[in-house]
Amino acid sequence: PALFQMSPSQVPGRAVPCLRCQGTCPGFQPHSWRKVCRSCRCSQEEHSLCPELQEDQKLGRLLSGSRYAWLTTRPRGAGGLRLYKRNRMIVTNPIVSRKDPTFSTLTYEWAPPGLTQKLATQYMELIPKEMQPVAGTVGAWQRRQQLVRQLPLHDQDPAQCRGLSEGELQLMEDFIRRYKAEALGVGEVALPGQAGGSKEEGKAQDKSDAGTEAPKPPESTNGALEPVPAAGHYRCEGCQQAVPGDCPVVYAEHAGYQRLWHPACFVCCRCAQPLVDLIYFWKGGAAWCGRHYCESLRPRCAGCDELIFSEDYLQVEGRAWHKKHFACLECETLLSGQPFALDQGSLLCTSCSQSRHL
């Protein structure tokens, strides 16, 4: 993978210039309610990514209280907060030369848990090189961007949403509980025919740590009780190509163990993007990323990017807005009942629209 070195100006922080704007933005200036920079209107992940600890806290929150709580841990002094046990992997390879032997190392910022290094390395080699999360490369950077994009914190934590009424708060909390019990999943990497043995350590930790009732059975599956295809007759659900028995594949518990995917084919059915860290949401016989799963059940405000739990909202050309956020992107004028323009998805008043095209 190509090396991707962050310059000092790209180290995460509030004043980081926007990568997309190439120096024209002075630094991230948080908007009062939009999830964008007040200066350039680009998203925060275009400026910098949050520290890895915050990412692990977010994923720990998402997975805790679910059947995947065994992928989290509660560190001392964390006040009950759980952290994602992200599996890093360091691969050391000897460099053969005429002189004394030396070694090269690759550090993967994430790798599928519970595998031998050989199988995990095989899995990584089946992912396009530019997407492999090797530390210091574009692939590692893209993985972290996908974490922000596919699993928005404001889709799982009501405290990150602004102005929820008591009724909306209750609806959102119920929504989160349901998707954790019924839809949330983490893909399992194994050789064909060898998946389905849920980790005993995971079961034990679920009971002792999660502190929740047993989740409902996953949609349309009998888990490991389903018959698996005969040896040599495996076929990828994504590309429909045959899969050799020595090729690591991805299983989704909610899909049942008759179905499997090549690592590069385990993608969101809506956006076709690889499912970051194999975290998926199951609905309608397909895997979704968190963002698009939530949007399939609730409208998302095009202004603040939060899910809408009120029945009183505006909808224009297939997009939705909280009434209080139906405002011009440039001057912030509220546009309910006023003339407006949609310019490449951006909501503008007529004056700002005309100025943009001068």
Tab-separated table of C-alpha atoms in Angstrom:
chain	number	residue	atom	x	y	z
A	1	PRO	CA	0.000	0.000	0.000
A	2	ALA	CA	1.152	3.536	-0.718
A	3	LEU	CA	2.406	5.433	2.283
A	4	PHE	CA	0.227	8.282	3.456
A	5	GLN	CA	2.083	10.634	5.777
A	6	MET	CA	0.114	13.253	7.665
A	7	SER	CA	1.773	16.626	7.662
A	8	PRO	CA	1.843	18.597	10.935
A	9	SER	CA	-1.101	20.620	9.658
A	10	GLN	CA	-3.179	17.436	9.360
A	11	VAL	CA	-2.695	16.186	12.898
A	12	PRO	CA	-6.202	15.937	14.444
A	13	GLY	CA	-7.231	19.186	16.075
A	14	ARG	CA	-9.682	22.026	15.880
A	15	ALA	CA	-7.591	24.251	13.596
A	16	VAL	CA	-6.760	21.600	11.008
A	17	PRO	CA	-7.141	22.878	7.419
A	18	CYS	CA	-9.590	21.058	5.159
A	19	LEU	CA	-8.012	18.362	2.986
A	20	ARG	CA	-10.592	18.875	0.237
A	21	CYS	CA	-10.217	22.657	0.092
A	22	GLN	CA	-6.414	22.450	-0.306
A	23	GLY	CA	-5.461	25.362	1.902
A	24	THR	CA	-8.343	27.757	1.223
A	25	CYS	CA	-10.013	26.881	4.540
A	26	PRO	CA	-8.213	28.329	7.604
A	27	GLY	CA	-9.259	25.452	9.857
A	28	PHE	CA	-12.258	23.603	11.223
A	29	GLN	CA	-14.803	25.953	12.722
A	30	PRO	CA	-17.706	23.915	14.123
A	31	HIS	CA	-21.153	25.029	12.993
A	32	SER	CA	-23.752	25.542	15.681
A	33	TRP	CA	-25.959	22.656	14.472
A	34	ARG	CA	-24.723	21.364	11.112
A	35	LYS	CA	-22.113	18.585	11.130
A	36	VAL	CA	-19.861	20.717	8.905
A	37	CYS	CA	-17.203	23.422	9.073
A	38	ARG	CA	-18.670	26.914	9.329
A	39	SER	CA	-15.890	28.227	7.090
A	40	CYS	CA	-15.885	25.812	4.114
A	41	ARG	CA	-19.028	23.663	4.712
A	42	CYS	CA	-17.008	20.437	4.460
A	43	SER	CA	-17.492	17.673	7.011
A	44	GLN	CA	-15.247	17.328	10.042
A	45	GLU	CA	-13.626	14.155	8.723
A	46	GLU	CA	-12.366	16.186	5.744
A	47	HIS	CA	-10.333	18.235	8.231
A	48	SER	CA	-9.216	15.659	10.729
A	49	LEU	CA	-10.320	12.469	12.397
A	50	CYS	CA	-11.048	12.096	16.073
A	51	PRO	CA	-8.442	10.362	18.262
A	52	GLU	CA	-8.462	6.568	18.158
A	53	LEU	CA	-9.601	6.451	21.795
A	54	GLN	CA	-12.797	8.289	20.833
A	55	GLU	CA	-13.341	5.883	17.947
A	56	ASP	CA	-12.969	2.917	20.290
A	57	GLN	CA	-15.359	4.540	22.760
A	58	LYS	CA	-17.931	5.002	19.994
A	59	LEU	CA	-17.712	1.405	18.808
A	60	GLY	CA	-17.674	0.198	22.395
A	61	ARG	CA	-20.943	2.015	22.960
A	62	LEU	CA	-22.435	0.575	19.786
A	63	LEU	CA	-21.535	-3.047	20.579
A	64	SER	CA	-22.219	-2.986	24.322
A	65	GLY	CA	-25.652	-4.297	25.226
A	66	SER	CA	-25.635	-6.515	22.133
A	67	ARG	CA	-24.608	-10.119	21.485
A	68	TYR	CA	-21.244	-8.665	20.395
A	69	ALA	CA	-20.382	-7.177	23.786
A	70	TRP	CA	-17.473	-9.647	23.920
A	71	LEU	CA	-15.722	-7.374	21.415
A	72	THR	CA	-15.611	-4.659	24.082
A	73	THR	CA	-13.836	-4.234	27.391
A	74	ARG	CA	-14.312	-2.031	30.438
A	75	PRO	CA	-10.970	-0.440	31.366
A	76	ARG	CA	-10.294	0.626	34.920
A	77	GLY	CA	-11.357	4.123	35.743
A	78	ALA	CA	-13.576	4.436	32.673
A	79	GLY	CA	-16.715	5.065	34.690
A	80	GLY	CA	-18.566	2.122	33.204
A	81	LEU	CA	-17.815	3.078	29.597
A	82	ARG	CA	-16.840	0.188	27.380
A	83	LEU	CA	-14.084	0.298	24.758
A	84	TYR	CA	-13.918	-1.563	21.467
A	85	LYS	CA	-11.237	-4.256	21.585
A	86	ARG	CA	-9.867	-3.367	18.190
A	87	ASN	CA	-7.606	-6.155	17.006
A	88	ARG	CA	-4.278	-4.786	15.762
A	89	MET	CA	-1.950	-7.109	13.909
A	90	ILE	CA	1.807	-6.795	13.343
A	91	VAL	CA	3.280	-8.966	10.607
A	92	THR	CA	7.042	-9.421	10.497
A	93	ASN	CA	8.666	-10.685	7.315
A	94	PRO	CA	12.345	-11.485	6.813
A	95	ILE	CA	14.164	-9.672	4.001
A	96	VAL	CA	16.509	-12.104	2.299
A	97	SER	CA	19.756	-10.566	1.090
A	98	ARG	CA	23.442	-11.388	0.863
A	99	LYS	CA	24.142	-9.444	4.025
A	100	ASP	CA	22.808	-10.052	7.493
A	101	PRO	CA	19.072	-10.818	7.476
A	102	THR	CA	16.749	-7.940	8.252
A	103	PHE	CA	13.032	-7.749	8.838
A	104	SER	CA	10.153	-5.621	7.607
A	105	THR	CA	7.019	-5.139	9.626
A	106	LEU	CA	3.488	-4.225	8.657
A	107	THR	CA	1.075	-2.954	11.300
A	108	TYR	CA	-2.600	-3.395	10.497
A	109	GLU	CA	-4.703	-0.929	12.492
A	110	TRP	CA	-7.507	-3.491	12.439
A	111	ALA	CA	-7.733	-7.193	11.635
A	112	PRO	CA	-10.538	-9.743	12.100
A	113	PRO	CA	-10.468	-11.048	15.685
A	114	GLY	CA	-10.000	-14.663	16.696
A	115	LEU	CA	-7.896	-15.772	13.727
A	116	THR	CA	-4.420	-17.150	13.377
A	117	GLN	CA	-2.033	-14.619	11.880
A	118	LYS	CA	-1.779	-16.762	8.743
A	119	LEU	CA	-5.530	-16.713	8.135
A	120	ALA	CA	-5.820	-13.024	9.030
A	121	THR	CA	-3.010	-12.226	6.579
A	122	GLN	CA	-4.772	-14.263	3.877
A	123	TYR	CA	-7.931	-12.258	4.546
A	124	MET	CA	-6.044	-8.970	4.180
A	125	GLU	CA	-4.482	-10.069	0.907
A	126	LEU	CA	-7.969	-10.589	-0.543
A	127	ILE	CA	-8.831	-6.924	0.050
A	128	PRO	CA	-7.688	-4.376	-2.568
A	129	LYS	CA	-4.274	-3.021	-1.551
A	130	GLU	CA	-5.489	0.566	-1.427
A	131	MET	CA	-8.087	-0.437	1.181
A	132	GLN	CA	-5.889	-2.499	3.497
A	133	PRO	CA	-5.708	-0.685	6.881
A	134	VAL	CA	-1.917	-0.673	7.113
A	135	ALA	CA	-0.734	2.047	9.519
A	136	GLY	CA	0.510	5.127	7.667
A	137	THR	CA	-1.306	4.370	4.399
A	138	VAL	CA	-4.340	5.679	2.556
A	139	GLY	CA	-6.145	2.452	3.454
A	140	ALA	CA	-5.831	3.146	7.188
A	141	TRP	CA	-7.032	6.719	6.676
A	142	GLN	CA	-10.007	5.556	4.614
A	143	ARG	CA	-10.982	3.005	7.262
A	144	ARG	CA	-11.204	5.778	9.844
A	145	GLN	CA	-13.213	7.985	7.489
A	146	GLN	CA	-15.597	5.100	6.883
A	147	LEU	CA	-16.028	4.677	10.635
A	148	VAL	CA	-17.288	8.259	10.784
A	149	ARG	CA	-19.414	7.941	7.654
A	150	GLN	CA	-20.971	4.511	8.156
A	151	LEU	CA	-21.446	4.647	11.940
A	152	PRO	CA	-22.355	8.232	12.919
A	153	LEU	CA	-22.127	8.804	16.642
A	154	HIS	CA	-25.381	10.768	16.527
A	155	ASP	CA	-27.202	7.646	15.293
A	156	GLN	CA	-26.403	5.767	18.503
A	157	ASP	CA	-26.121	8.420	21.213
A	158	PRO	CA	-29.121	10.714	21.835
A	159	ALA	CA	-26.824	13.051	23.794
A	160	GLN	CA	-25.161	13.951	20.461
A	161	CYS	CA	-28.492	15.155	19.020
A	162	ARG	CA	-29.732	18.689	19.521
A	163	GLY	CA	-33.161	19.601	20.781
A	164	LEU	CA	-34.845	16.201	21.106
A	165	SER	CA	-38.188	16.436	22.851
A	166	GLU	CA	-38.972	13.925	25.599
A	167	GLY	CA	-41.095	11.917	23.169
A	168	GLU	CA	-38.401	11.974	20.472
A	169	LEU	CA	-35.773	10.900	23.011
A	170	GLN	CA	-37.880	7.878	23.979
A	171	LEU	CA	-38.434	6.946	20.323
A	172	MET	CA	-34.711	7.157	19.616
A	173	GLU	CA	-33.776	5.061	22.645
A	174	ASP	CA	-36.297	2.389	21.594
A	175	PHE	CA	-34.941	2.542	18.021
A	176	ILE	CA	-31.376	1.933	19.252
A	177	ARG	CA	-32.426	-0.953	21.502
A	178	ARG	CA	-34.271	-2.633	18.630
A	179	TYR	CA	-31.451	-2.397	16.120
A	180	LYS	CA	-28.943	-3.723	18.645
A	181	ALA	CA	-31.147	-6.742	19.345
A	182	GLU	CA	-32.477	-7.444	15.860
A	183	ALA	CA	-30.160	-6.061	13.173
A	184	LEU	CA	-26.634	-5.292	14.433
A	185	GLY	CA	-24.005	-7.846	13.466
A	186	VAL	CA	-20.256	-8.349	13.128
A	187	GLY	CA	-19.056	-10.572	10.324
A	188	GLU	CA	-17.091	-13.705	11.151
A	189	VAL	CA	-14.043	-14.615	9.057
A	190	ALA	CA	-13.376	-18.324	8.600
A	191	LEU	CA	-12.606	-20.921	5.971
A	192	PRO	CA	-15.700	-22.146	4.103
A	193	GLY	CA	-17.744	-24.510	6.237
A	194	GLN	CA	-15.884	-23.683	9.441
A	195	ALA	CA	-17.915	-20.737	10.814
A	196	GLY	CA	-20.781	-20.614	13.258
A	197	GLY	CA	-19.011	-21.639	16.445
A	198	SER	CA	-19.833	-18.574	18.542
A	199	LYS	CA	-16.945	-17.868	20.846
A	200	GLU	CA	-17.590	-19.328	24.306
A	201	GLU	CA	-15.684	-16.435	25.818
A	202	GLY	CA	-18.027	-14.098	24.008
A	203	LYS	CA	-21.120	-15.833	25.345
A	204	ALA	CA	-19.759	-15.717	28.872
A	205	GLN	CA	-18.865	-12.047	28.617
A	206	ASP	CA	-22.239	-11.213	27.085
A	207	LYS	CA	-23.948	-12.627	30.170
A	208	SER	CA	-21.625	-11.047	32.715
A	209	ASP	CA	-20.895	-7.692	31.079
A	210	ALA	CA	-23.779	-6.676	28.861
A	211	GLY	CA	-26.345	-6.728	31.648
A	212	THR	CA	-29.218	-6.980	29.182
A	213	GLU	CA	-31.886	-9.487	28.333
A	214	ALA	CA	-31.081	-12.092	25.735
A	215	PRO	CA	-31.457	-10.556	22.267
A	216	LYS	CA	-34.136	-11.704	19.881
A	217	PRO	CA	-33.149	-14.341	17.349
A	218	PRO	CA	-31.585	-12.872	14.210
A	219	GLU	CA	-33.757	-12.394	11.169
A	220	SER	CA	-34.298	-15.404	8.886
A	221	THR	CA	-31.686	-17.742	10.262
A	222	ASN	CA	-31.245	-20.810	12.400
A	223	GLY	CA	-27.555	-20.084	12.856
A	224	ALA	CA	-25.153	-22.997	12.959
A	225	LEU	CA	-28.034	-25.498	12.870
A	226	GLU	CA	-28.528	-24.807	9.176
A	227	PRO	CA	-26.910	-27.285	6.794
A	228	VAL	CA	-23.833	-25.943	5.067
A	229	PRO	CA	-23.043	-26.562	1.397
A	230	ALA	CA	-21.110	-29.674	0.505
A	231	ALA	CA	-17.346	-29.265	0.289
A	232	GLY	CA	-16.280	-27.681	-2.978
A	233	HIS	CA	-19.695	-26.130	-3.658
A	234	TYR	CA	-19.328	-22.779	-1.943
A	235	ARG	CA	-20.415	-19.665	-3.817
A	236	CYS	CA	-20.016	-15.996	-2.868
A	237	GLU	CA	-23.307	-14.178	-2.256
A	238	GLY	CA	-21.864	-10.993	-3.700
A	239	CYS	CA	-20.260	-11.954	-7.008
A	240	GLN	CA	-21.798	-15.448	-7.310
A	241	GLN	CA	-18.389	-16.893	-8.094
A	242	ALA	CA	-17.217	-20.223	-6.692
A	243	VAL	CA	-15.096	-20.066	-3.542
A	244	PRO	CA	-12.251	-22.566	-2.964
A	245	GLY	CA	-12.168	-24.327	0.378
A	246	ASP	CA	-8.848	-22.745	1.397
A	247	CYS	CA	-10.021	-19.158	0.817
A	248	PRO	CA	-11.071	-17.160	3.926
A	249	VAL	CA	-14.588	-15.796	3.634
A	250	VAL	CA	-16.992	-13.674	5.672
A	251	TYR	CA	-20.090	-15.061	7.348
A	252	ALA	CA	-22.936	-12.957	8.733
A	253	GLU	CA	-24.718	-14.630	11.630
A	254	HIS	CA	-28.008	-12.965	10.721
A	255	ALA	CA	-27.818	-14.435	7.209
A	256	GLY	CA	-27.331	-18.005	8.386
A	257	TYR	CA	-24.341	-20.168	7.643
A	258	GLN	CA	-25.402	-21.249	4.185
A	259	ARG	CA	-24.355	-17.850	2.871
A	260	LEU	CA	-20.825	-16.457	2.643
A	261	TRP	CA	-18.936	-13.611	0.978
A	262	HIS	CA	-15.480	-12.969	-0.403
A	263	PRO	CA	-13.815	-10.352	1.882
A	264	ALA	CA	-13.991	-7.734	-0.904
A	265	CYS	CA	-17.661	-8.572	-1.592
A	266	PHE	CA	-18.955	-7.990	1.947
A	267	VAL	CA	-20.342	-4.521	1.269
A	268	CYS	CA	-23.384	-2.385	2.057
A	269	CYS	CA	-26.270	-3.216	-0.273
A	270	ARG	CA	-27.076	0.509	-0.642
A	271	CYS	CA	-23.715	2.268	-1.106
A	272	ALA	CA	-21.594	-0.773	-2.093
A	273	GLN	CA	-18.862	0.355	0.313
A	274	PRO	CA	-16.936	-2.302	2.291
A	275	LEU	CA	-18.441	-2.707	5.747
A	276	VAL	CA	-15.883	-1.187	8.071
A	277	ASP	CA	-14.541	-3.647	10.655
A	278	LEU	CA	-17.196	-6.097	9.329
A	279	ILE	CA	-19.929	-4.242	11.278
A	280	TYR	CA	-23.229	-4.622	9.456
A	281	PHE	CA	-26.977	-4.260	9.954
A	282	TRP	CA	-29.231	-6.971	8.553
A	283	LYS	CA	-32.520	-6.116	6.868
A	284	GLY	CA	-34.514	-7.565	3.993
A	285	GLY	CA	-32.085	-10.393	3.394
A	286	ALA	CA	-29.090	-8.073	2.909
A	287	ALA	CA	-26.289	-6.388	4.846
A	288	TRP	CA	-26.355	-2.602	5.261
A	289	CYS	CA	-23.904	-0.107	6.724
A	290	GLY	CA	-25.202	1.638	9.831
A	291	ARG	CA	-25.916	4.935	8.083
A	292	HIS	CA	-28.062	3.479	5.331
A	293	TYR	CA	-29.797	0.960	7.576
A	294	CYS	CA	-30.975	3.783	9.844
A	295	GLU	CA	-32.026	5.880	6.849
A	296	SER	CA	-34.116	2.970	5.546
A	297	LEU	CA	-36.235	3.182	8.706
A	298	ARG	CA	-36.187	6.877	9.647
A	299	PRO	CA	-35.748	10.037	7.551
A	300	ARG	CA	-32.418	11.838	7.995
A	301	CYS	CA	-32.305	15.627	8.161
A	302	ALA	CA	-30.311	16.976	5.220
A	303	GLY	CA	-29.401	19.972	7.366
A	304	CYS	CA	-28.031	18.482	10.604
A	305	ASP	CA	-27.515	14.856	9.448
A	306	GLU	CA	-29.471	13.524	12.441
A	307	LEU	CA	-32.310	11.025	12.215
A	308	ILE	CA	-35.766	12.573	12.489
A	309	PHE	CA	-38.018	11.191	15.224
A	310	SER	CA	-40.756	13.779	14.822
A	311	GLU	CA	-43.649	13.402	12.404
A	312	ASP	CA	-43.548	17.137	11.765
A	313	TYR	CA	-40.823	17.693	9.165
A	314	LEU	CA	-40.378	18.952	5.604
A	315	GLN	CA	-39.687	16.801	2.566
A	316	VAL	CA	-38.526	18.088	-0.821
A	317	GLU	CA	-37.428	15.962	-3.792
A	318	GLY	CA	-36.915	12.889	-1.658
A	319	ARG	CA	-34.886	14.657	1.041
A	320	ALA	CA	-36.042	15.544	4.553
A	321	TRP	CA	-35.395	18.437	6.947
A	322	HIS	CA	-36.314	19.332	10.483
A	323	LYS	CA	-38.432	22.455	10.090
A	324	LYS	CA	-35.934	24.438	12.183
A	325	HIS	CA	-33.127	23.305	9.844
A	326	PHE	CA	-34.828	24.113	6.534
A	327	ALA	CA	-32.433	26.994	6.037
A	328	CYS	CA	-30.070	28.411	3.423
A	329	LEU	CA	-26.646	26.789	3.590
A	330	GLU	CA	-24.915	30.144	3.037
A	331	CYS	CA	-26.837	32.813	4.961
A	332	GLU	CA	-28.877	30.560	7.323
A	333	THR	CA	-32.182	32.250	6.418
A	334	LEU	CA	-35.128	29.987	7.257
A	335	LEU	CA	-36.836	29.042	3.999
A	336	SER	CA	-40.127	27.500	5.096
A	337	GLY	CA	-42.732	29.222	2.935
A	338	GLN	CA	-40.000	31.089	1.013
A	339	PRO	CA	-38.626	30.520	-2.508
A	340	PHE	CA	-35.492	28.392	-2.551
A	341	ALA	CA	-33.192	26.410	-4.821
A	342	LEU	CA	-31.576	22.999	-4.477
A	343	ASP	CA	-28.087	23.309	-5.926
A	344	GLN	CA	-26.329	19.901	-6.068
A	345	GLY	CA	-28.185	18.928	-2.909
A	346	SER	CA	-27.476	22.214	-1.113
A	347	LEU	CA	-30.478	24.242	0.038
A	348	LEU	CA	-30.070	27.917	-0.900
A	349	CYS	CA	-32.199	31.032	-0.837
A	350	THR	CA	-32.687	32.631	-4.252
A	351	SER	CA	-30.197	35.430	-3.479
A	352	CYS	CA	-27.387	33.045	-2.446
A	353	SER	CA	-28.181	30.757	-5.372
A	354	GLN	CA	-27.788	33.649	-7.819
A	355	SER	CA	-24.556	34.780	-6.139
A	356	ARG	CA	-23.097	31.284	-6.381
A	357	HIS	CA	-23.563	31.260	-10.156
A	358	LEU	CA	-22.236	34.719	-10.904
